[in-house]
Coordinates of N, CA and C in Angstrom, one line a residue:
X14 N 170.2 227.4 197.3 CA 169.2 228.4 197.5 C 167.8 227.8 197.1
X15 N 166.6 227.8 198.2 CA 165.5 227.3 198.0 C 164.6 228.7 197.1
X16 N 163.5 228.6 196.6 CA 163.1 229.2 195.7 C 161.6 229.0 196.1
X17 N 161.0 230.3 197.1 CA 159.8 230.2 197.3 C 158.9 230.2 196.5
X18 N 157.4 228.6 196.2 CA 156.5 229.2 195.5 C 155.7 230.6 195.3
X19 N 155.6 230.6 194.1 CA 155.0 232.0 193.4 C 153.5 232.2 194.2
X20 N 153.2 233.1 194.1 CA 152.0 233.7 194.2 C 150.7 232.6 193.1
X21 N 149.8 232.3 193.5 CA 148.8 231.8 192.3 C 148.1 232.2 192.0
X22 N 148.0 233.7 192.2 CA 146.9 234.8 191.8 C 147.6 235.7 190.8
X23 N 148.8 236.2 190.9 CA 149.4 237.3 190.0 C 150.7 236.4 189.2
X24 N 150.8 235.0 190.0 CA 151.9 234.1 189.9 C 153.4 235.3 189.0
X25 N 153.7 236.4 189.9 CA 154.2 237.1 190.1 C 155.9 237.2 191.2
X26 N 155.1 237.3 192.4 CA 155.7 237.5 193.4 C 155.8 235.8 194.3
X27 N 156.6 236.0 195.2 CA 156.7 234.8 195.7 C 155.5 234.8 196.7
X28 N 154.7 233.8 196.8 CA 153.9 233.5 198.2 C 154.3 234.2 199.6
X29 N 153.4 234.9 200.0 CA 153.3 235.1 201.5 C 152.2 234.4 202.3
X30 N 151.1 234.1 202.1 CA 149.8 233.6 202.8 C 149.2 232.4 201.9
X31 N 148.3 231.7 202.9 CA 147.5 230.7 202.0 C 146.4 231.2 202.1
X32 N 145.6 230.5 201.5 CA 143.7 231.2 201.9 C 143.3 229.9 202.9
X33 N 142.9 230.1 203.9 CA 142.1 229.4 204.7 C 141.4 228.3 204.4
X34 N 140.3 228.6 203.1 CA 139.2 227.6 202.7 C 140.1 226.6 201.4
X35 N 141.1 227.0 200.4 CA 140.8 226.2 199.5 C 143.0 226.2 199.7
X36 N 143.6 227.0 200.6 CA 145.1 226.5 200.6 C 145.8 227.3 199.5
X37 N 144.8 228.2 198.4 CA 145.7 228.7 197.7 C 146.9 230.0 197.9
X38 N 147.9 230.1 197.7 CA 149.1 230.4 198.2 C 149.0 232.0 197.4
X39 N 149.1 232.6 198.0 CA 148.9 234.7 197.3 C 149.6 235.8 198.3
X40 N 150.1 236.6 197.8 CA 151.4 237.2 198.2 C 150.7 238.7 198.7
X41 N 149.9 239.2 198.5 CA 149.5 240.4 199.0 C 147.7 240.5 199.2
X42 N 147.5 241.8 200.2 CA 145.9 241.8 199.9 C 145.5 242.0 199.1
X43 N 145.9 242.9 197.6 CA 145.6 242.9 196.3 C 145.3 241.6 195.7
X44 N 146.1 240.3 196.0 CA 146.0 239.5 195.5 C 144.6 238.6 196.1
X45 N 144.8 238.6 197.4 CA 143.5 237.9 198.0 C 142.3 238.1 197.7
X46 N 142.2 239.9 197.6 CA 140.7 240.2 197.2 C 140.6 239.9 196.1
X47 N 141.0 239.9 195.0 CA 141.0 239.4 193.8 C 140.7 238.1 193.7
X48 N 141.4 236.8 194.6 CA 141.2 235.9 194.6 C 139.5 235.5 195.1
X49 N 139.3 236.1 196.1 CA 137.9 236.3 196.2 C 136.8 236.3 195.8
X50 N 137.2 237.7 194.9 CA 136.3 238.3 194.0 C 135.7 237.7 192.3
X51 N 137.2 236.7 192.5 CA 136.9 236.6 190.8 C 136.8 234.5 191.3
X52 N 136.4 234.5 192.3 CA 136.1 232.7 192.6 C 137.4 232.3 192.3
X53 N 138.0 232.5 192.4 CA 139.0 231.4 192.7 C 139.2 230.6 193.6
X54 N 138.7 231.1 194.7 CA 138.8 230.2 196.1 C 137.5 229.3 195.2
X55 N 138.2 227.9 195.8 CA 137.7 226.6 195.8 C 137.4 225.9 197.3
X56 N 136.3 227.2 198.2 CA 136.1 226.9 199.2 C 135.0 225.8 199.3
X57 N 134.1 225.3 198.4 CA 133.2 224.7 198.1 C 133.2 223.2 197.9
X58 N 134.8 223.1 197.8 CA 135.6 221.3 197.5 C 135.7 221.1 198.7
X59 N 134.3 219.8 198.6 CA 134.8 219.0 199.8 C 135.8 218.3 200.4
X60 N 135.9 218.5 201.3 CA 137.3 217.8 202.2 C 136.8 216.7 202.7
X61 N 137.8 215.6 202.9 CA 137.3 214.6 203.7 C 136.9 214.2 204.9
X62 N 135.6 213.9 205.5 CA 135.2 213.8 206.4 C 135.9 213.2 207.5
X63 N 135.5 213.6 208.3 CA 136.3 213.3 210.0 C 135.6 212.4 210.3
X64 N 136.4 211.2 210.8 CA 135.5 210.4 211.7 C 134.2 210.3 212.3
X65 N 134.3 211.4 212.9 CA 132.7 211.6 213.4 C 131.7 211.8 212.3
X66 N 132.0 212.9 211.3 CA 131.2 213.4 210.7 C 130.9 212.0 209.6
X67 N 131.8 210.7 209.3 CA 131.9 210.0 208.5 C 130.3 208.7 209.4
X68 N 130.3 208.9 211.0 CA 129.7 208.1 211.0 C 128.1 208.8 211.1
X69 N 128.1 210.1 211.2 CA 127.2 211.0 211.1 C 126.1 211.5 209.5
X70 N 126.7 210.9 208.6 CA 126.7 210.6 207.4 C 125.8 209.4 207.1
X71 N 126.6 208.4 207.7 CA 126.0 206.9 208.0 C 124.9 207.0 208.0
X72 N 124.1 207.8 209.6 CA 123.2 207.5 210.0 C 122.6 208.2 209.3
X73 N 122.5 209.7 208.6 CA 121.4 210.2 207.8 C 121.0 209.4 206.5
X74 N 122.2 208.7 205.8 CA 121.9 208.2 205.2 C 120.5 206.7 205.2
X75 N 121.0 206.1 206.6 CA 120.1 205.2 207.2 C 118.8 205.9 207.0
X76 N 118.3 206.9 207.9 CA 117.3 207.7 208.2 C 116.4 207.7 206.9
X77 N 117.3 208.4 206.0 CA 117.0 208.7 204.4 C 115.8 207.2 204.4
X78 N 117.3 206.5 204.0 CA 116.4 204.7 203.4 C 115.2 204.4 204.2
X79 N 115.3 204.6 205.6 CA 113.7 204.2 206.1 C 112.7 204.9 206.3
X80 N 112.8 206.4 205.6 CA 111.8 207.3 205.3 C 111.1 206.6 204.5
X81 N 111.9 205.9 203.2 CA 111.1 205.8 201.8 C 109.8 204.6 201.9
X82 N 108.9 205.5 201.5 CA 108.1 204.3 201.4 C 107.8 203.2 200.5
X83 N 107.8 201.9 200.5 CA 107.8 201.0 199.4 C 106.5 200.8 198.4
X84 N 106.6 200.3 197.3 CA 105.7 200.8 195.9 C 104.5 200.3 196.7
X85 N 104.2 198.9 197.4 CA 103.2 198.0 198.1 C 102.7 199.2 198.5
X86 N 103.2 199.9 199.3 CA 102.2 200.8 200.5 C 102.2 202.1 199.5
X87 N 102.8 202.3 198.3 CA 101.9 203.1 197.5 C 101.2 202.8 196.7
X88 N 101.1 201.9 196.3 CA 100.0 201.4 195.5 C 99.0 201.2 196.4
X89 N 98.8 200.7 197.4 CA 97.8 200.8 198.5 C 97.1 202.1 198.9
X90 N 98.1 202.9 198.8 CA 97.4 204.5 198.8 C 96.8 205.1 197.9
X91 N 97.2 204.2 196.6 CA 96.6 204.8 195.6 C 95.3 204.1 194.9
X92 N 95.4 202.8 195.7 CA 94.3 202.3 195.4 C 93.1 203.0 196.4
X93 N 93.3 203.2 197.5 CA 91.9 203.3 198.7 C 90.9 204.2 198.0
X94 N 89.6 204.0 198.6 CA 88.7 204.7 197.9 C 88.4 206.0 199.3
X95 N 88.6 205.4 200.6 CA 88.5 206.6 201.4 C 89.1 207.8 201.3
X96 N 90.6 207.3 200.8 CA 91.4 208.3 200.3 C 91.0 209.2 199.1
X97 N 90.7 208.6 198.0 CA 91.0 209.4 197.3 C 89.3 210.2 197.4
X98 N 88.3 209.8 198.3 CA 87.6 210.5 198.4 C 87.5 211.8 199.5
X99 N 88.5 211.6 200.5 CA 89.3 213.1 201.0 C 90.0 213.9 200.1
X100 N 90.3 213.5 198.8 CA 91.1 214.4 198.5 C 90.7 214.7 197.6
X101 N 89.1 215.0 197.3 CA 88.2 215.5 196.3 C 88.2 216.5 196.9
X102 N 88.5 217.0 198.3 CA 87.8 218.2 199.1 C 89.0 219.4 198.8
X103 N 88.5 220.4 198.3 CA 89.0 221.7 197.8 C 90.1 222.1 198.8
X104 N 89.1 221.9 200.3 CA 90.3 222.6 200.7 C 91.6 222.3 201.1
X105 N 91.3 220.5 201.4 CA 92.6 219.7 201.3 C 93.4 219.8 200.4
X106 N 93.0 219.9 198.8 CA 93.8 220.1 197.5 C 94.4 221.4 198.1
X107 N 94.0 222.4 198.3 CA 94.8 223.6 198.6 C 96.4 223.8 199.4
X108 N 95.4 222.5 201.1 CA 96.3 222.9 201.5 C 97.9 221.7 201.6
X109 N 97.4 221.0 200.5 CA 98.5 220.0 199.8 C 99.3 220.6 198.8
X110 N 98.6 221.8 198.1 CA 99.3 222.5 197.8 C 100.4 223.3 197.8
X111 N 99.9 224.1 199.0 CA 100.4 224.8 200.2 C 102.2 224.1 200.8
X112 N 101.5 222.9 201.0 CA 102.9 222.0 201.4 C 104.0 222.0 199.9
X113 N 103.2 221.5 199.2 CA 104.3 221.7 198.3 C 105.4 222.4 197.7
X114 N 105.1 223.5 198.1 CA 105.6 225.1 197.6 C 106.3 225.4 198.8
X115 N 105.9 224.6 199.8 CA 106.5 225.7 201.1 C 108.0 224.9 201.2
X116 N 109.1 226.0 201.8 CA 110.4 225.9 201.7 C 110.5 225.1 203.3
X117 N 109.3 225.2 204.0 CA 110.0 224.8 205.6 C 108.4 223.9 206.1
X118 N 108.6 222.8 205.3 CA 107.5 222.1 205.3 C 107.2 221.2 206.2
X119 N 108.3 220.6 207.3 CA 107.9 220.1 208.6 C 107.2 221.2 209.6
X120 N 107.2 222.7 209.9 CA 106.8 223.7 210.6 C 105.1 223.7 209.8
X121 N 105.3 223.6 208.1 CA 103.8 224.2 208.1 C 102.6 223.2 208.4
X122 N 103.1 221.6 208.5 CA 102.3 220.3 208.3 C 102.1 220.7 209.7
X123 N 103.0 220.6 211.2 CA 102.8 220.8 212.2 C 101.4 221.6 211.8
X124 N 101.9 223.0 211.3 CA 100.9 224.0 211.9 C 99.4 223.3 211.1
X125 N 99.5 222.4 209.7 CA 98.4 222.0 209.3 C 97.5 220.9 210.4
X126 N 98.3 220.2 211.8 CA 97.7 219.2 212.2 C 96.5 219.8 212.7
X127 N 96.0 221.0 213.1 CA 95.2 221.8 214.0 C 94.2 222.0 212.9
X128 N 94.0 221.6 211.6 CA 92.9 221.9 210.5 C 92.5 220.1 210.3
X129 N 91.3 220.2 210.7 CA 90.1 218.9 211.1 C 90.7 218.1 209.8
X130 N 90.3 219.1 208.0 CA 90.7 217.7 207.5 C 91.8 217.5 206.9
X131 N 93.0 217.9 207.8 CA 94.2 217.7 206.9 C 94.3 216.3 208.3
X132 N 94.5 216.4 209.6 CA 94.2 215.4 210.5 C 93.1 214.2 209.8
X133 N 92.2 214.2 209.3 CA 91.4 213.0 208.5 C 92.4 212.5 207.7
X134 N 92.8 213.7 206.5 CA 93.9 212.8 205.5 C 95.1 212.3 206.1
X135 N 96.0 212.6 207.4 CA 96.8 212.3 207.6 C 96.8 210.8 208.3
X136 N 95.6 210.7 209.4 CA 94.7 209.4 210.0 C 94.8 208.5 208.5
X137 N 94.1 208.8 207.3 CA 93.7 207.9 206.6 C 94.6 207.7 206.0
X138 N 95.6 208.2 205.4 CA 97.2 207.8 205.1 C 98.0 206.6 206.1
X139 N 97.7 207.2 207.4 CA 98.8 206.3 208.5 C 97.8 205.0 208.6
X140 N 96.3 205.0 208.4 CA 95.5 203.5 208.4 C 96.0 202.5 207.8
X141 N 96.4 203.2 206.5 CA 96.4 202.4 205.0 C 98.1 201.8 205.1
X142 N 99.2 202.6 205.7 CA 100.5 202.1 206.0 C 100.2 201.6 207.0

């Protein structure tokens, strides 16, 4: 006689269902919602990547590394004097500000390219790299 695993929520009753996200094994809807409710599900543990998504990883990772810019070309930025004489201007400090805070910061730089001197500071940035 085989002996169905228990329930892992009331570890009561024998198993009827699994949960979809994390596999754990619970025997009624009382128990599910519960599991639910009180975090149990371990829907959050990652699972191992699929092929695809393994070589899709790769490349963001790539992407990542050739964003960064190297110390040379910041220290170069930080030496210029054109630069850091754009960014005496109030309104540029603002709207560098602006970037900083903002949650969806490639949409607002777009919307900044249309303001004369954030296009100066961006020109005088891309000179100096």
């Amino acid at each position: 006689m085989t002996v169905k695993p228990t329930c892992q929520v009331c570890n009561e009753n024998q198993h009827k269902y699994k949960c979809p996200q994390c596999y754990k094994r619970y025997c009624s809807v009382n128990c599910y919602k519960k599991h639910k409710s009180e975090d149990f599900c371990q829907a959050n543990v990652e699972k191992p990547p699929k092929n695809g998504e393994k070589q899709l990883q790769c490349l963001e990772k790539q992407d990542e590394e050739t964003e960064k810019i190297s110390e040379e070309v910041l220290g170069r930025l930080k030496e210029s004097e054109k630069l850091k004489d754009i960014l005496k201007n109030p309104h540029l400090k603002k709207l560098l500000t602006e970037v900083d805070k903002n949650e969806n910061t490639p949409q607002l730089i777009n919307d900044l390219m249309q303001e004369p001197i954030f296009i100066e500071f961006a020109d005088q940035c891309l000179d100096i790299i």
